[in-house]
Amino acid sequence: ATGLVTLDPGYKNTGSTTSAITFLDGEKGVLRYRGYNIEELAEKASFLEVAYLIIFGELPDQASLTKFQTDVTNHTLIHEDMRKIFDGFPTTSHPMVVLSSLISVLSTFYPGSMESNRSDEEVYMSIVRLIAKVPTIAAWSYKNEMGHPVNYPDNSLNYGARFLKMMFALPTQEYDIDPVMVSALNKILILHADHEQNCSTSTIRIVGSSLANIYASVASATNALSGPLHGGANQQVIEMLEAIHSSGATIDEFMEKVKNREMRLMGFGHRVYKNFDPRAKILKKACDDILSKMGIEDPLLDIAKKLEKIALEDEFFIERKLYPNVDFYSGIIYRAMNLPTDMFTVMFAMGRLPGWIAQWKEMLEMKQPIGRPRQIYTGENERSFVPMSDRK
Ligand code: SDX
């Protein structure tokens, strides 16, 4: 192709596609999945109901939801041969590495997913398998890290309760499902479910555009999410709050470091939201609710609130339109749920999974061409080969 190439590093001003899945308004702080505001969905829907909505486009009627729930429940087990692969990971493995590796490995157990002319049934089953098996893989990656025996999914429980039991049940004692934690998990997964063309979603669209199978495409998105500027930020936020708490440094001293760019205020700022991230608003309130219901006093929440208050009144942040994003409060809730910090981004991936799947599916249904942007070359002009004897 010839003609002008417009450079746009990071695609800050590039629309990569049309999409009917998620609408967000960065100025007004609006986020809707298939037209429904997240405020309503987070209060009134279940995560599987929202996953169905995002992937298939409509809120399911009772029969469709029951079928989807049953299909997911019947596929929560992972093939026993995957245990051998699991056992190969050192306990020092970051759960995001285990998660993306094993999502990729799933394709070897379902060869039908590798065909480029996959049937609709094959696509539906690979969607069900991912939604069903990612929580099992996530919980097992945690058990691998703890050196604890893995728990098999208890299919008498709902999605959230089943995951928490796989995560925290121990052979040494009864595990009681805490409804506060189940409802907090449901809400936080819904809030992460999609976010239009963010880094990891753009990744799944471009990897999927080569007709790579769905498991490879989701594994690629998982890897993109693991970066500290993206999904990895929720782990960074807590580590930042813990550092402030343990260092005894005052918040003003910390803010000075941020303002002279020694570090970033993790969990703040957003490419699109130049006002409050609506998810952060909901999560901030959820923090207060959950911690008070669980009778937890978390000093990091107080530090977070002080940081937010200062940042919202400080010229440096105001002129850069930096507000708390989804990652700023989510870590506080994960801590209340006794999750270790390196599982936080895994929780983000579990929540974002339906969004990745929906965007992958939409890209294929739109028959979009393989992603292949251009560049402006700034390297050397033509030159001849230099024999070793002549090299300096
Ligand atoms: C997610 O895209 C999505 O939708 C992502 C996400 C999703 O749901 O998929 O919403 C999830 O990834 C949320 C973001 C999580 N990341 C963080 O919290 C990490 C900290 N935030 C940033 O690094 C930053 O704000 C980004 C990456 C989120 C956005 O970066 P941009 O849009 O590329 O903006 P930038 O890096 O060019 O910064 C603009 C200015 C710069 O100032 P100058 O150097 O020009 O003077 O703002 C400053 C930056 O230095 N800045 C910050 C800052 N974020 C930006 N300064 C201090 N602390 C920060 N957090």
Short mmCIF file of C-alpha atoms and ligand atoms in Angstrom, two decimals, residues 12 24 192 194-195 197-200 225 228-231 233 237 258 261 263-274 277 279 316-317 320 322 325-327 348 352, ligand 1:
data_model
loop_
_atom_site.label_atom_id
_atom_site.label_comp_id
_atom_site.label_asym_id
_atom_site.label_seq_id
_atom_site.Cartn_x
_atom_site.Cartn_y
_atom_site.Cartn_z
CA LYS A 12 -3.94 7.12 21.68
CA LEU A 24 -17.58 4.19 27.83
CA HIS A 192 -13.87 -5.98 35.37
CA ASP A 194 -15.04 -5.63 29.67
CA HIS A 195 -13.58 -2.25 28.87
CA GLN A 197 -10.24 -1.58 23.32
CA ASN A 198 -7.79 -1.62 26.27
CA CYS A 199 -4.32 -3.11 25.88
CA SER A 200 -5.22 -6.77 26.57
CA LEU A 225 -2.86 -7.86 31.25
CA PRO A 228 2.22 -3.23 35.73
CA LEU A 229 0.72 -0.40 33.67
CA HIS A 230 -2.38 -2.50 32.95
CA GLY A 231 -3.86 -5.27 35.07
CA ALA A 233 -1.43 -2.19 38.61
CA VAL A 237 -1.21 -0.35 44.32
CA VAL A 258 5.42 11.18 42.50
CA ARG A 261 8.47 11.57 38.68
CA MET A 263 7.44 6.97 40.81
CA ARG A 264 3.84 6.81 39.65
CA LEU A 265 0.81 6.88 41.91
CA MET A 266 -0.33 3.40 40.94
CA GLY A 267 -4.07 3.00 40.52
CA PHE A 268 -4.33 6.60 39.30
CA GLY A 269 -4.69 7.84 35.77
CA HIS A 270 -6.33 6.36 32.73
CA ARG A 271 -6.00 6.62 28.96
CA VAL A 272 -9.71 7.30 28.51
CA TYR A 273 -11.23 8.33 31.85
CA LYS A 274 -10.27 11.97 32.34
CA ASP A 277 -13.42 5.84 36.66
CA ARG A 279 -15.69 1.37 38.60
CA PHE A 316 -0.10 18.14 39.44
CA PHE A 317 -2.92 15.61 39.29
CA ARG A 320 -3.05 15.85 34.17
CA LEU A 322 -5.45 11.89 37.07
CA ASN A 325 -8.98 3.95 38.32
CA VAL A 326 -10.41 0.46 38.76
CA ASP A 327 -7.16 -0.79 40.27
CA PHE A 348 -8.68 -9.21 37.02
CA ARG A 352 -12.09 -9.73 32.05
C1 SDX B 1 -6.14 -0.46 33.62
O1 SDX B 1 -7.19 1.00 29.03
C2 SDX B 1 -7.98 0.51 29.93
O2 SDX B 1 -9.18 0.57 29.85
C3 SDX B 1 -7.28 -0.20 31.08
C4 SDX B 1 -8.18 -0.67 32.19
C5 SDX B 1 -9.11 -1.77 31.74
O3 SDX B 1 -10.16 -1.91 32.35
O4 SDX B 1 -8.71 -2.54 30.84
O5 SDX B 1 -8.96 0.42 32.66
C6 SDX B 1 -7.39 -1.22 33.35
O6 SDX B 1 -5.11 -0.80 33.11
C7 SDX B 1 -6.21 0.77 34.50
C8 SDX B 1 -4.85 1.53 34.56
C9 SDX B 1 -3.97 0.80 35.56
N1 SDX B 1 -2.60 1.39 35.54
C10 SDX B 1 -2.17 2.15 36.54
O7 SDX B 1 -2.83 2.51 37.49
C11 SDX B 1 -0.69 2.52 36.41
C12 SDX B 1 -0.52 4.01 36.70
N2 SDX B 1 -1.20 4.75 35.66
C13 SDX B 1 -0.46 5.02 34.49
O8 SDX B 1 0.79 4.59 34.27
C14 SDX B 1 -1.16 5.77 33.37
O9 SDX B 1 -2.04 6.64 33.93
C15 SDX B 1 -1.86 4.87 32.36
C16 SDX B 1 -0.93 3.84 31.83
C17 SDX B 1 -3.04 4.23 32.99
C18 SDX B 1 -2.32 5.77 31.23
O10 SDX B 1 -1.22 6.30 30.67
P1 SDX B 1 -1.27 7.32 29.41
O11 SDX B 1 -2.68 7.61 29.01
O12 SDX B 1 -0.34 6.77 28.37
O13 SDX B 1 -0.77 8.63 30.04
P2 SDX B 1 0.77 8.99 30.20
O14 SDX B 1 1.52 7.81 30.76
O15 SDX B 1 1.23 9.59 28.92
O16 SDX B 1 0.72 10.12 31.35
C19 SDX B 1 0.24 11.40 31.06
C20 SDX B 1 0.88 12.29 32.12
C21 SDX B 1 2.39 12.09 32.21
O17 SDX B 1 2.86 13.31 32.76
P3 SDX B 1 4.14 14.02 32.03
O18 SDX B 1 5.27 13.04 32.12
O19 SDX B 1 3.67 14.28 30.59
O20 SDX B 1 4.37 15.28 32.80
O21 SDX B 1 0.38 11.93 33.42
C22 SDX B 1 1.45 11.40 34.20
C23 SDX B 1 2.56 11.01 33.26
O22 SDX B 1 3.82 11.11 33.90
N3 SDX B 1 0.89 10.23 34.86
C24 SDX B 1 1.08 9.92 36.14
C25 SDX B 1 0.30 8.78 36.37
N4 SDX B 1 -0.32 8.41 35.25
C26 SDX B 1 0.05 9.32 34.31
N5 SDX B 1 1.83 10.51 37.08
C27 SDX B 1 1.79 9.94 38.30
N6 SDX B 1 1.06 8.84 38.61
C28 SDX B 1 0.30 8.25 37.68
N7 SDX B 1 -0.40 7.17 37.97
#
